[in-house]
Coordinates of C-alpha atoms in Angstrom, one line a residue:
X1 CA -4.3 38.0 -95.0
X2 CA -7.2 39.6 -97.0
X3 CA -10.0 41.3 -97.2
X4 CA -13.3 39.2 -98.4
X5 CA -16.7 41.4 -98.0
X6 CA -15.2 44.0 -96.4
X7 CA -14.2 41.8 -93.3
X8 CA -10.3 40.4 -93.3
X9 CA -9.9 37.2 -93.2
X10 CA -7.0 35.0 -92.9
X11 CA -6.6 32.3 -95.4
X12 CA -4.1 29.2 -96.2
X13 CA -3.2 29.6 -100.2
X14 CA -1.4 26.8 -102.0
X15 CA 0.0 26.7 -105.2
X16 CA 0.1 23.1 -106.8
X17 CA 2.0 22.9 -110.2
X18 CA 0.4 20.9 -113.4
X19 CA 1.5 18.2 -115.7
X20 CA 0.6 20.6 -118.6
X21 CA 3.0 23.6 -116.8
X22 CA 0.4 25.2 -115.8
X23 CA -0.6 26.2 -112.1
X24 CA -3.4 25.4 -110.1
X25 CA -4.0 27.4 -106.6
X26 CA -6.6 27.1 -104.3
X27 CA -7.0 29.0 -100.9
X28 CA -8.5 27.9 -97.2
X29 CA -9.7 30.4 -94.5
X30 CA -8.3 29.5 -91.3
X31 CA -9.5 33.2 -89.6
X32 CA -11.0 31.2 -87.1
X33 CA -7.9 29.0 -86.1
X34 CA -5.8 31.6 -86.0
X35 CA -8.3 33.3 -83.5
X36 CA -8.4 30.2 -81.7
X37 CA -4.8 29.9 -81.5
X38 CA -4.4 33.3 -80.4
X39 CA -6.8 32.9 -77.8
X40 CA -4.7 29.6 -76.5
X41 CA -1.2 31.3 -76.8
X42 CA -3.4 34.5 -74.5
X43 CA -4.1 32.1 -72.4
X44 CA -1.1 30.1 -71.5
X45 CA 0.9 33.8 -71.4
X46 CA -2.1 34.8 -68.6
X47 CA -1.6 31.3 -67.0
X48 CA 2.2 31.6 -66.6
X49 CA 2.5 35.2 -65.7
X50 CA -0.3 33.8 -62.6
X51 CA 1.9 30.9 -61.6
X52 CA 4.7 33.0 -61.9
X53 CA 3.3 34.8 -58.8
X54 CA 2.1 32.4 -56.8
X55 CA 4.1 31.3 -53.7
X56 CA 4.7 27.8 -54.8
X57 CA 7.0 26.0 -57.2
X58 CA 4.9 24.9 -60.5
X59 CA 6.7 23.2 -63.2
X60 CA 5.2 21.5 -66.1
X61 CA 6.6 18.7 -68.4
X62 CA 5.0 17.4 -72.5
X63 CA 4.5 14.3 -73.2
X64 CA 8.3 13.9 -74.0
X65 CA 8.7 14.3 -70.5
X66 CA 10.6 17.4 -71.0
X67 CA 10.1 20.4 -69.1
X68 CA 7.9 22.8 -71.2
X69 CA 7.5 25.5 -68.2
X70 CA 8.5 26.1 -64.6
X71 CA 7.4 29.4 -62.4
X72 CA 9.9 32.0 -61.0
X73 CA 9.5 29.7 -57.4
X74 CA 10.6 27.2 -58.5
X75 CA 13.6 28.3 -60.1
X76 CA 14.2 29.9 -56.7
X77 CA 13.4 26.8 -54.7
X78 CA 15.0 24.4 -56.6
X79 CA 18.3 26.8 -57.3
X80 CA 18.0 26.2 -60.9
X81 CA 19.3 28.9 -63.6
X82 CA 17.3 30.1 -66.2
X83 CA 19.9 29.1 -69.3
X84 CA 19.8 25.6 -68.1
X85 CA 15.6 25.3 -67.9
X86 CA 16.2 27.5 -71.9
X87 CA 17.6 23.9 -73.1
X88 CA 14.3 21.9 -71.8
X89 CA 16.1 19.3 -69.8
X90 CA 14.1 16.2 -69.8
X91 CA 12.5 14.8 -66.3
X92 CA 15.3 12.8 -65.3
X93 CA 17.5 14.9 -65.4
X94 CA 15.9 18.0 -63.5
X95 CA 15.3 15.4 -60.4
X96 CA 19.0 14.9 -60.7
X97 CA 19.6 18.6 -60.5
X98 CA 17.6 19.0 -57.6
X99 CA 19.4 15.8 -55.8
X100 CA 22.7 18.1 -56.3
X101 CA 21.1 21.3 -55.1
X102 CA 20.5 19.0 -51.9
X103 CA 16.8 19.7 -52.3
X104 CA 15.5 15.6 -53.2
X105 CA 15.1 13.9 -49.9
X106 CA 17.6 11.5 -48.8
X107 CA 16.9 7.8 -50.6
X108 CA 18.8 4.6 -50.6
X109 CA 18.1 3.5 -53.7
X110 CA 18.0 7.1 -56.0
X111 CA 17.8 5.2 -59.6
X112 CA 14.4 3.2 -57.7
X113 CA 12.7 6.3 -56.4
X114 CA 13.6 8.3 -59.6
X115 CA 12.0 5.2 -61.4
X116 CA 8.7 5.5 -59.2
X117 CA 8.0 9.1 -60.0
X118 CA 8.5 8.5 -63.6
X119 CA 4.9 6.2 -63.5
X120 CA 3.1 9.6 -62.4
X121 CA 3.4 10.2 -66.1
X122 CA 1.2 7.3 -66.5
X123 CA -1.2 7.3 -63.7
X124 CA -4.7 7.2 -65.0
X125 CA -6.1 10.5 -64.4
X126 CA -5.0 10.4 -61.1
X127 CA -3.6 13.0 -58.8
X128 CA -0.3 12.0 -56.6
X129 CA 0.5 13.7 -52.8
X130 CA 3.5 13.2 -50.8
X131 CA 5.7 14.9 -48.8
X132 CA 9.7 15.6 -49.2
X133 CA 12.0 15.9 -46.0
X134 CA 14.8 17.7 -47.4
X135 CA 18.2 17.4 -45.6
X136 CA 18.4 21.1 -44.6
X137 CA 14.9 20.8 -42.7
X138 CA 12.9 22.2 -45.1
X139 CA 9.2 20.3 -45.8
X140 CA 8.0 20.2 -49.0
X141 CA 3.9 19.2 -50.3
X142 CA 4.7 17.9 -53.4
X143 CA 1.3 17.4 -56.1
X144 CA 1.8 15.4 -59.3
X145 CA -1.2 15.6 -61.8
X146 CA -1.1 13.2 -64.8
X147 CA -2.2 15.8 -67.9
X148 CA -4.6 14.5 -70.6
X149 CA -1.7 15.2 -73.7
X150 CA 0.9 12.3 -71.6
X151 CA 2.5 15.7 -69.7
X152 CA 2.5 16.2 -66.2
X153 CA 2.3 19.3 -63.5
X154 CA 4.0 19.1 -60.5
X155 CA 3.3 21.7 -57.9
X156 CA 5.9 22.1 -54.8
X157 CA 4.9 23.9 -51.5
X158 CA 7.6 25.1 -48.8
X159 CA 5.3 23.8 -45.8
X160 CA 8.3 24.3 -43.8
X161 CA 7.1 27.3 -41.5
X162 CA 3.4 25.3 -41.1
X163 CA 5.6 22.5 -39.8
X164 CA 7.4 24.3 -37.6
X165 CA 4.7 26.0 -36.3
X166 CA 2.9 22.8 -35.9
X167 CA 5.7 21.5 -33.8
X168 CA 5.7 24.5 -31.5
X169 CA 2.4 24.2 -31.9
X170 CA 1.8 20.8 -30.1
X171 CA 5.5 21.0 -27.8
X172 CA 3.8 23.7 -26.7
X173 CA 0.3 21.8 -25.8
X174 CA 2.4 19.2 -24.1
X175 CA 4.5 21.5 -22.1
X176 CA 0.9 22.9 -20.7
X177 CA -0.8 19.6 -20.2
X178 CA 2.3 18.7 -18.4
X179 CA 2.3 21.9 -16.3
X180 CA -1.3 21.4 -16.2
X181 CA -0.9 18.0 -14.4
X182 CA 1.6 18.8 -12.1
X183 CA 0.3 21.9 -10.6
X184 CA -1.1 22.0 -6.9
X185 CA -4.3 23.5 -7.9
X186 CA -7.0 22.8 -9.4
X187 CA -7.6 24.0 -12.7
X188 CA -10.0 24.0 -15.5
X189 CA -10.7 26.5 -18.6
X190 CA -14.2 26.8 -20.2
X191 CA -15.3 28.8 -23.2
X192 CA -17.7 31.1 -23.8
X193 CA -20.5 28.6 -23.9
X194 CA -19.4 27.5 -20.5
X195 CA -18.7 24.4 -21.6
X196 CA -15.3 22.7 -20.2
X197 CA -12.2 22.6 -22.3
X198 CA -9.0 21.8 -20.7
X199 CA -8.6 20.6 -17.1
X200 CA -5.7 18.7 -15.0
X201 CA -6.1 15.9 -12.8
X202 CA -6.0 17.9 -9.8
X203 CA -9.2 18.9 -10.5
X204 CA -10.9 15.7 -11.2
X205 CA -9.8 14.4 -8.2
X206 CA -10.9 17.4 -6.2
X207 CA -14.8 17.8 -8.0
X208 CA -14.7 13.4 -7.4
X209 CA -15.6 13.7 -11.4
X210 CA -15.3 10.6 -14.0
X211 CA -12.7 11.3 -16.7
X212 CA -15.3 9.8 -18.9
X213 CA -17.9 12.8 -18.3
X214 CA -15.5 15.3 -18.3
X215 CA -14.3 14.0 -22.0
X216 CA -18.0 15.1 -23.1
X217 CA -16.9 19.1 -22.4
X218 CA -19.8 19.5 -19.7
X219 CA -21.3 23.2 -19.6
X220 CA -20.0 24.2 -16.1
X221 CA -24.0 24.2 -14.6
X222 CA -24.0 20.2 -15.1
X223 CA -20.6 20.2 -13.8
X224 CA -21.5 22.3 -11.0
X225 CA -24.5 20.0 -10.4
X226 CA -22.4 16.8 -10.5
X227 CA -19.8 18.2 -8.0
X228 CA -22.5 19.4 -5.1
X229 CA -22.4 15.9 -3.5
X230 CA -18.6 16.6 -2.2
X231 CA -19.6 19.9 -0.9
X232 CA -20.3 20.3 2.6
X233 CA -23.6 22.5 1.9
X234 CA -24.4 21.6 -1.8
X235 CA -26.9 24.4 -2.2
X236 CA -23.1 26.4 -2.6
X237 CA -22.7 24.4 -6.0
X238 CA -24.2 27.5 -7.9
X239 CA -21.2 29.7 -6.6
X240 CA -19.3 27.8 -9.2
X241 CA -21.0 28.3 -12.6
X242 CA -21.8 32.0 -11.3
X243 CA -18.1 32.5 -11.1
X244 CA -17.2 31.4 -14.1
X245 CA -20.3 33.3 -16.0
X246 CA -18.9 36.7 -14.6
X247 CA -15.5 35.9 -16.0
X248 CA -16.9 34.6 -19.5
X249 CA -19.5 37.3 -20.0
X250 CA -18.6 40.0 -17.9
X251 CA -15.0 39.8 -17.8
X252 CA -14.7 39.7 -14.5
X253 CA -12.3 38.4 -11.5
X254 CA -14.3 36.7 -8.5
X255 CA -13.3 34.4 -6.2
X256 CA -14.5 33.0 -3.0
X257 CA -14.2 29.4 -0.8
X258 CA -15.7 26.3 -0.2
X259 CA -15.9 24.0 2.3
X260 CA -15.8 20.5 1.2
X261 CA -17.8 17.2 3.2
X262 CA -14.7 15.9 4.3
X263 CA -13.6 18.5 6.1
X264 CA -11.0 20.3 3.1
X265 CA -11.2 23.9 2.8
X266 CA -10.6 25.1 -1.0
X267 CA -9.9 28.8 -2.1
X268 CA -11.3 29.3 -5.8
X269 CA -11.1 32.1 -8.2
X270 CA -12.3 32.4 -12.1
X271 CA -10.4 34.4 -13.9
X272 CA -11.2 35.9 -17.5
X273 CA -8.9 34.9 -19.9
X274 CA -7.6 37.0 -23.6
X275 CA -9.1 34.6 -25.9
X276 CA -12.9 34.7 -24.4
X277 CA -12.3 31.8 -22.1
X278 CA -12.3 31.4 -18.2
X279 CA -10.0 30.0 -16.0
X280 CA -10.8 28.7 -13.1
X281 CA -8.9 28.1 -9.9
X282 CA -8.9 26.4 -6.6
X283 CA -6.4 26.1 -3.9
X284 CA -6.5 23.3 -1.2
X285 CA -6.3 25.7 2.2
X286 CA -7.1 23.3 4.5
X287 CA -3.7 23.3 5.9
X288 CA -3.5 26.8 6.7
X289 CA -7.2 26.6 7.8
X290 CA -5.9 24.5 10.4
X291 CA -3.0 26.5 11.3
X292 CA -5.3 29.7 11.5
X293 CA -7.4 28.1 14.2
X294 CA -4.6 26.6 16.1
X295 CA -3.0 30.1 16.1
X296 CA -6.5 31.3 17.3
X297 CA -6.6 29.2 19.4
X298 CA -3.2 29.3 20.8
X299 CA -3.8 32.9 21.0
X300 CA -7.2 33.0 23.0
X301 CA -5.2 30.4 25.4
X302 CA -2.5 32.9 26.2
X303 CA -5.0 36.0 26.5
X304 CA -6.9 33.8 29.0
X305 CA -3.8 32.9 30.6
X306 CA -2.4 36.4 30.6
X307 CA -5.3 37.2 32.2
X308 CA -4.8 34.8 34.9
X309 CA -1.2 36.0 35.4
X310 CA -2.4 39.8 35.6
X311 CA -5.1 38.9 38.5
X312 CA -2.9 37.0 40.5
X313 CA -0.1 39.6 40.0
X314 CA -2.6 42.7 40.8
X315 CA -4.1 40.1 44.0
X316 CA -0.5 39.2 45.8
X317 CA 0.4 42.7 45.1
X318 CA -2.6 44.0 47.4
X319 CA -2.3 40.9 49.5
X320 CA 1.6 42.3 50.0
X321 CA 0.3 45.8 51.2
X322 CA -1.6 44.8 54.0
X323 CA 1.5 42.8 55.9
X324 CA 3.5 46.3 54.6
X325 CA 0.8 48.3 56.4
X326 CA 1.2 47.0 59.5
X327 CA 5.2 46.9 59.8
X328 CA 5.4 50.1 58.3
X329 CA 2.8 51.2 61.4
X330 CA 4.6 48.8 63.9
X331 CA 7.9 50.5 62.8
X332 CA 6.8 54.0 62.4
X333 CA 6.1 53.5 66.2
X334 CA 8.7 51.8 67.8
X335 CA 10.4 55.0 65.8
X336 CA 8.1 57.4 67.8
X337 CA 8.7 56.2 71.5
X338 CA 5.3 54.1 71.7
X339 CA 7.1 51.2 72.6
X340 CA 9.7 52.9 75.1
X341 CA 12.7 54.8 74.7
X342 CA 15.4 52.9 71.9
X343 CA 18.6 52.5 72.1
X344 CA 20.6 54.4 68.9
X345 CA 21.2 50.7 67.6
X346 CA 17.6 49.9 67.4
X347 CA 17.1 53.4 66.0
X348 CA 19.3 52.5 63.2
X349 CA 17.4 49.0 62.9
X350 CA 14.1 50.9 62.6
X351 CA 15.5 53.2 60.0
X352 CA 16.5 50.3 57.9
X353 CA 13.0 48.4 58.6
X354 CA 11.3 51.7 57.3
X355 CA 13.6 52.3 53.9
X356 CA 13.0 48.8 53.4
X357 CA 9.3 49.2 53.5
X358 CA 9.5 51.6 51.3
X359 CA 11.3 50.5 48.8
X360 CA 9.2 47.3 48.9
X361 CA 5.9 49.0 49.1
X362 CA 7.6 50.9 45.6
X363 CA 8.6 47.3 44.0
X364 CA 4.9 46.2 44.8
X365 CA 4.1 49.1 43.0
X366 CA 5.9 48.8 39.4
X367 CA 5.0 45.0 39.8
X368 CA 1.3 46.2 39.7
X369 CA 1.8 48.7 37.0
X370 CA 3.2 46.2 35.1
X371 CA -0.1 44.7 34.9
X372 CA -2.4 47.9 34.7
X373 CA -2.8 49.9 32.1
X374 CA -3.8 53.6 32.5
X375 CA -6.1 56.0 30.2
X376 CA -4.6 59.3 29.1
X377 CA -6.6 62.5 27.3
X378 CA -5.6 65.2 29.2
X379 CA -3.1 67.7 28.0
X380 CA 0.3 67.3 29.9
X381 CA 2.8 70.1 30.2
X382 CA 6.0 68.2 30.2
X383 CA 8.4 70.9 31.6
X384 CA 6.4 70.5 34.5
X385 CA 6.7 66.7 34.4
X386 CA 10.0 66.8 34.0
X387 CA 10.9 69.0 37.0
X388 CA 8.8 67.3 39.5
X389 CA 10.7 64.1 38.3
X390 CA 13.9 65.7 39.2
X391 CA 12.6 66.9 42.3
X392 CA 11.8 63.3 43.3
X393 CA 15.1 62.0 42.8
X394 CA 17.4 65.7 43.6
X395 CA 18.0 63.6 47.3
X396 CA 19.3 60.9 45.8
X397 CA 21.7 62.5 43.7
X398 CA 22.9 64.9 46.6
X399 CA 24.2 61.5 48.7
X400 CA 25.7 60.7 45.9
X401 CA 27.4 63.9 45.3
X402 CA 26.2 63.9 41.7
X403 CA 26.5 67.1 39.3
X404 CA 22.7 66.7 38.3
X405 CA 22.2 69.3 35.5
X406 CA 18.4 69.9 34.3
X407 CA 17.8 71.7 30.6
X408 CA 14.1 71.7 29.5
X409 CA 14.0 73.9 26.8
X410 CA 10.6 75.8 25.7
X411 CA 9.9 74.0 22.4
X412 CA 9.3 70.6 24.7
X413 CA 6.0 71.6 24.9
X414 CA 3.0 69.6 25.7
X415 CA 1.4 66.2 24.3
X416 CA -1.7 64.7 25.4
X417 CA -1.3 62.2 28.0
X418 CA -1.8 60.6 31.7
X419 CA 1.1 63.0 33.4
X420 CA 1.4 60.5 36.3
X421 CA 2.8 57.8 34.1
X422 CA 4.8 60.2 32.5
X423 CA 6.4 61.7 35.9
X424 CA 7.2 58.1 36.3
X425 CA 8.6 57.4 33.1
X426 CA 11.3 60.2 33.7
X427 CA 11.8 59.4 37.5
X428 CA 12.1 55.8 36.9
X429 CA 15.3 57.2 34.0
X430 CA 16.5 59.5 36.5
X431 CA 16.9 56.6 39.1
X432 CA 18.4 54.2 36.1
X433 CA 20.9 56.9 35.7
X434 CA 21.9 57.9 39.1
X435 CA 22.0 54.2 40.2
X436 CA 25.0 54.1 37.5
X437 CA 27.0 56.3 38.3
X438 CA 29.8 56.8 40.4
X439 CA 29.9 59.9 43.2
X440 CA 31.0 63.3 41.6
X441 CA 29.7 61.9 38.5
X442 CA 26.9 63.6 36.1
X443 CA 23.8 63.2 35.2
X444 CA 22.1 65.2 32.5
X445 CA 18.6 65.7 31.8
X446 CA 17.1 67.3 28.9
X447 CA 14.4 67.9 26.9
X448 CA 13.3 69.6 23.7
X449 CA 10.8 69.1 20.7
X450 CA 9.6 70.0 17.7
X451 CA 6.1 70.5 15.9
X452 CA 5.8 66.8 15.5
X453 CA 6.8 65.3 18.8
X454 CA 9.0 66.2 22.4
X455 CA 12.2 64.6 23.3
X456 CA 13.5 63.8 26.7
X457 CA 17.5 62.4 27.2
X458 CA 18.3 61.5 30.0
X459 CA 22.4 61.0 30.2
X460 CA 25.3 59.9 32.6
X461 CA 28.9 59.5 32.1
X462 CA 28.9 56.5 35.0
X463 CA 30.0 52.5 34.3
X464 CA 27.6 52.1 30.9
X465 CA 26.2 48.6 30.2
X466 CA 27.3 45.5 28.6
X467 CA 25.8 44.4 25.3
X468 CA 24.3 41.8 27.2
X469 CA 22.6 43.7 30.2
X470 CA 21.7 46.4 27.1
X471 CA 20.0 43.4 25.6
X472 CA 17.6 42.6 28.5
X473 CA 17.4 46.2 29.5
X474 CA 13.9 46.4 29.0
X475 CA 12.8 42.9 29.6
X476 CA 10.3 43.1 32.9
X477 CA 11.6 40.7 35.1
X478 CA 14.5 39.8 33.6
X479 CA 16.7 42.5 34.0
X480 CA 19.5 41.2 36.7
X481 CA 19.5 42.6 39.9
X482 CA 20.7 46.1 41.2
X483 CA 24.0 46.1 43.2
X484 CA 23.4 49.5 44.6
X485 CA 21.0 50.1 47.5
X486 CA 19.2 53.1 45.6
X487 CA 18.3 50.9 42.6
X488 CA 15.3 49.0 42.7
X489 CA 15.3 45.4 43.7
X490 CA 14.3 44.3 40.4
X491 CA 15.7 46.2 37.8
X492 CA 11.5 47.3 36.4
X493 CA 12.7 51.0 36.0
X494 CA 13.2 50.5 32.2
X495 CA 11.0 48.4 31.3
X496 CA 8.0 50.0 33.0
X497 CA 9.2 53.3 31.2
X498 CA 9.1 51.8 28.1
X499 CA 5.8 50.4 28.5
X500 CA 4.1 53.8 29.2
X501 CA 6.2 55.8 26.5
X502 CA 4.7 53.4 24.0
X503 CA 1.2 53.3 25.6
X504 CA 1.3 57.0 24.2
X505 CA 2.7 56.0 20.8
X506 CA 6.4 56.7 21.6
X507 CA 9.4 55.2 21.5
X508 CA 12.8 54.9 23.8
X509 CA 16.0 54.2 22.7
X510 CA 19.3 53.4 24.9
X511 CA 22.8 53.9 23.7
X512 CA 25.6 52.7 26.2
X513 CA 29.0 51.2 26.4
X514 CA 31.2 50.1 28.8
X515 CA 33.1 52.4 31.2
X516 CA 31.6 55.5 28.5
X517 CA 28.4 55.8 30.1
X518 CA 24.5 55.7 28.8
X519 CA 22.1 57.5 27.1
X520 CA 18.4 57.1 26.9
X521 CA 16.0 59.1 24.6
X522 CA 12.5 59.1 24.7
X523 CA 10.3 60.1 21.9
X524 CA 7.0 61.4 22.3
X525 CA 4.6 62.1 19.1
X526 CA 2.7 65.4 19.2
X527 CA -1.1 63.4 18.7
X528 CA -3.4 65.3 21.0
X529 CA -5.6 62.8 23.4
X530 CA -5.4 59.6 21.8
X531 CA -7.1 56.4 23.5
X532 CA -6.4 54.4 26.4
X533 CA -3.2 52.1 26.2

């Protein structure tokens, strides 16, 4: 160094020794190579400490094809130690290192391949691409580029997790063209543009669409347009794109049907999607369409035909009075002497003709009532209903020498309701009751409540019921037939109580077992007048 002008200066002095012993020196300023140099060595330290932190593997060989510089990744990648890459192996053999750190892809002929990546040293300006399968999995973009002084860079990129994500990536898009394809509906997804994206064949098939125009991503009002001709009213065509331009733009859910020319029936619904785009559904109904209407009808056949059974019921029953009429009258006389003084055989004979009439004049009755239904709105008192039920059948348990027990406690209360059908509800109990039990027996009736409905239990300690006959217990004409003259002829008792007690929102429940007796318990909500059965 030294100081010329005032500025320093480097300079180059030499010292050349003379024939005559003398010296000769002379001096060269190289201040502005030495800057220069300083300014390379700056920037080959900035360079390295850069590729030191990038993500991928850079190494970097001279011309003597031995490695100059390599970057913290790839030491990393490559598993190489830093004392090793201190003695500048040459190119050979860091590709053999890497072939014993398993991290070379598998080759048959090594020397050969190592022999072909030795010529990117002498491509012509020329920058190499490939990509290394590693035995572990890994993926590897390898870059070679030829350097201008005979050296070459190699830069190495762990693609591995791209790759993988790729694959996902398109098993993934498989899997839901698949799925797509083998769904009953009919879908199809369109962007925010409307235009059509993704569909399955279920709904080309359905719209009658080419798959050529549907390739050409059509904005769903072309679509919608191109599809009318399969609808049954075209002009409904419009429903479509609307749909899907409330999920798209306003994010929402719609849905609707349409009926197609052929006679199909097809739910549809377009649903707005995460990303922005609409999905949009439809459902082939036309089977349950079918079944609908054949349940509809079905049903309007048996209301007509219900009908039909109810008049004729509610006609032989009043055609039945007028023959009762007049052998009640014709018995009721013979009874009173009209007909001449009886012998006390034909009394008896009379008797039977006139309990016979009755009880068949009461049969004709719970047939009809089986067919009627009442109104009820007025309040009922059912302490009183419950007595005058036991007053109608006190007779019957006195022949039968019944200990017939009545407990109505205060909280029973009242309910609104028809008390006619009501007194029958617990009479026709009563006579279920009595009718099963033996003489001496008991027969309880009872009745309490509480601020959200009444109770009435009616109970007997007499023969009980067989699972079986508990079973059709309340099944109108199917009950089996009384074996004791007070019952009635066809068992309707029960189920004509049961159809009154739910008429007014109850419900009756009957507990029995053989030789243990049976116990019935009618439920009666607390709901004011409510309407007609």
């Amino acid at each position: 160094p030294a100081t010329i002008g005032g500025a320093r200066r480097m300079l180059n002095v030499f010292d050349v020794p003379l024939p005559g012993g003398g010296v000769a020196g002379f001096a060269i300023d190289i201040e502005d190579l030495e800057q220069a140099r300083a300014a390379t060595k700056r920037f080959a330290d900035a360079q390295r400490e850069m590729l030191d932190r990038l993500s991928a593997g850079v190494a970097q060989f001279g011309s003597d094809r031995a490695l100059v510089f390599c970057n913290q990744p790839f030491q990393r990648l490559f598993a190489m130690k830093p004392e090793w890459i201190a003695d500048r192996p040459e190119f050979d053999r860091v590709l053999e290192r890497m072939r014993e750190a398993g991290r070379l892809p598998e080759v048959r002929d090594f020397p050969g391949w190592k022999a072909e990546r030795r010529e990117w040293f002498l491509a012509a300006d020329h920058r190499i691409e490939e990509p290394w399968h590693l035995p572990g999995g890994d993926h590897l973009r390898v870059v070679a580029q030829p350097l201008p002084d005979g050296g070459l860079l190699l830069i190495f990129e762990d693609r591995t997790e791209q790759v993988q994500l790729a694959t996902a990536r398109d098993t993934l898009l498989r899997v839901r063209t698949a799925t797509f394809d083998t769904l009953f509906e009919a879908l199809g997804v369109f962007a925010a543009d409307g235009r059509l994206q993704l569909w399955n064949n279920r709904f080309r098939q359905t719209l009658g669409l080419d798959e050529t125009f549907l390739a050409g991503h059509p904005r769903v009002d072309v679509l919608a347009q191109a599809a009318a001709a399969r609808l049954a009213a075209p002009g409904k065509a419009v429903l479509i794109s609307e749909m899907v331009r409330s999920a798209t733009l306003d994010r929402q859910q719609r849905g609707g049907s349409l009926a197609f020319a052929d006679g199909r029936h097809f739910d549809f619904a377009a649903v707005p999607l995460p990303d922005g785009n609409a999905l949009f559904t439809m459902l082939d109904v036309s089977d349950s369409r079918r079944m609908e209407q054949a349940l509809r009808d079905r049903n309007e056949a048996l209301e007509a035909a219900d009908r039909v059974k109810n008049a004729f019921v509610a006609n032989m029953s009043y055609e039945l009075r007028t023959p009762l009429t007049s052998i009640s009258g014709f018995a009721e006389m013979l009874q009173g002497g009209y007909g001449g003084e009886l012998p006390p055989t034909a009394i008896d004979y009379v008797k039977a003709i006139l309990e016979s009439v009755e009880r068949l004049g009461t049969l004709v009755d719970d047939v009809l009532d089986l067919t009627q239904h009442g109104e009820r709105g007025a309040v009922v008192e059912l302490s009183a209903v419950a007595q005058a039920a036991a007053d109608k059948v006190m007779p019957l348990a006195k022949a039968q020498k019944l200990d017939f027990a009545v407990e109505i406690d205060p909280s029973l209360g009242q309910i609104g309701g028809d008390a006619a059908r009501l007194t029958q509800v617990v009479e026709n109990l009563l006579r279920h009751a009595i009718a099963g039990t033996q003489e001496r027996g008991r027969v309880l009736l009872h009745g309490d409540g509480t601020a959200e409905a009444a109770r009435i239990v009616v109970s007997d300690n007499g023969r009980g019921m067989t699972a079986k006959a508990i079973a059709r217990a309340f099944d109108g004409f199917a009950t089996p037939a009384a074996t004791r003259g007070s019952d009635r002829a066809l068992g309707l008792g029960l189920p004509l109580a049961k159809q009154f007690v739910e008429a007014h929102g109850g419900t009756v429940t009957l507990m029995s077992e053989r030789g243990q007796g049976t116990v019935i318990t009618v439920t009666l909500p607390r709901t004011g007048a409510p309407p007609s059965a």
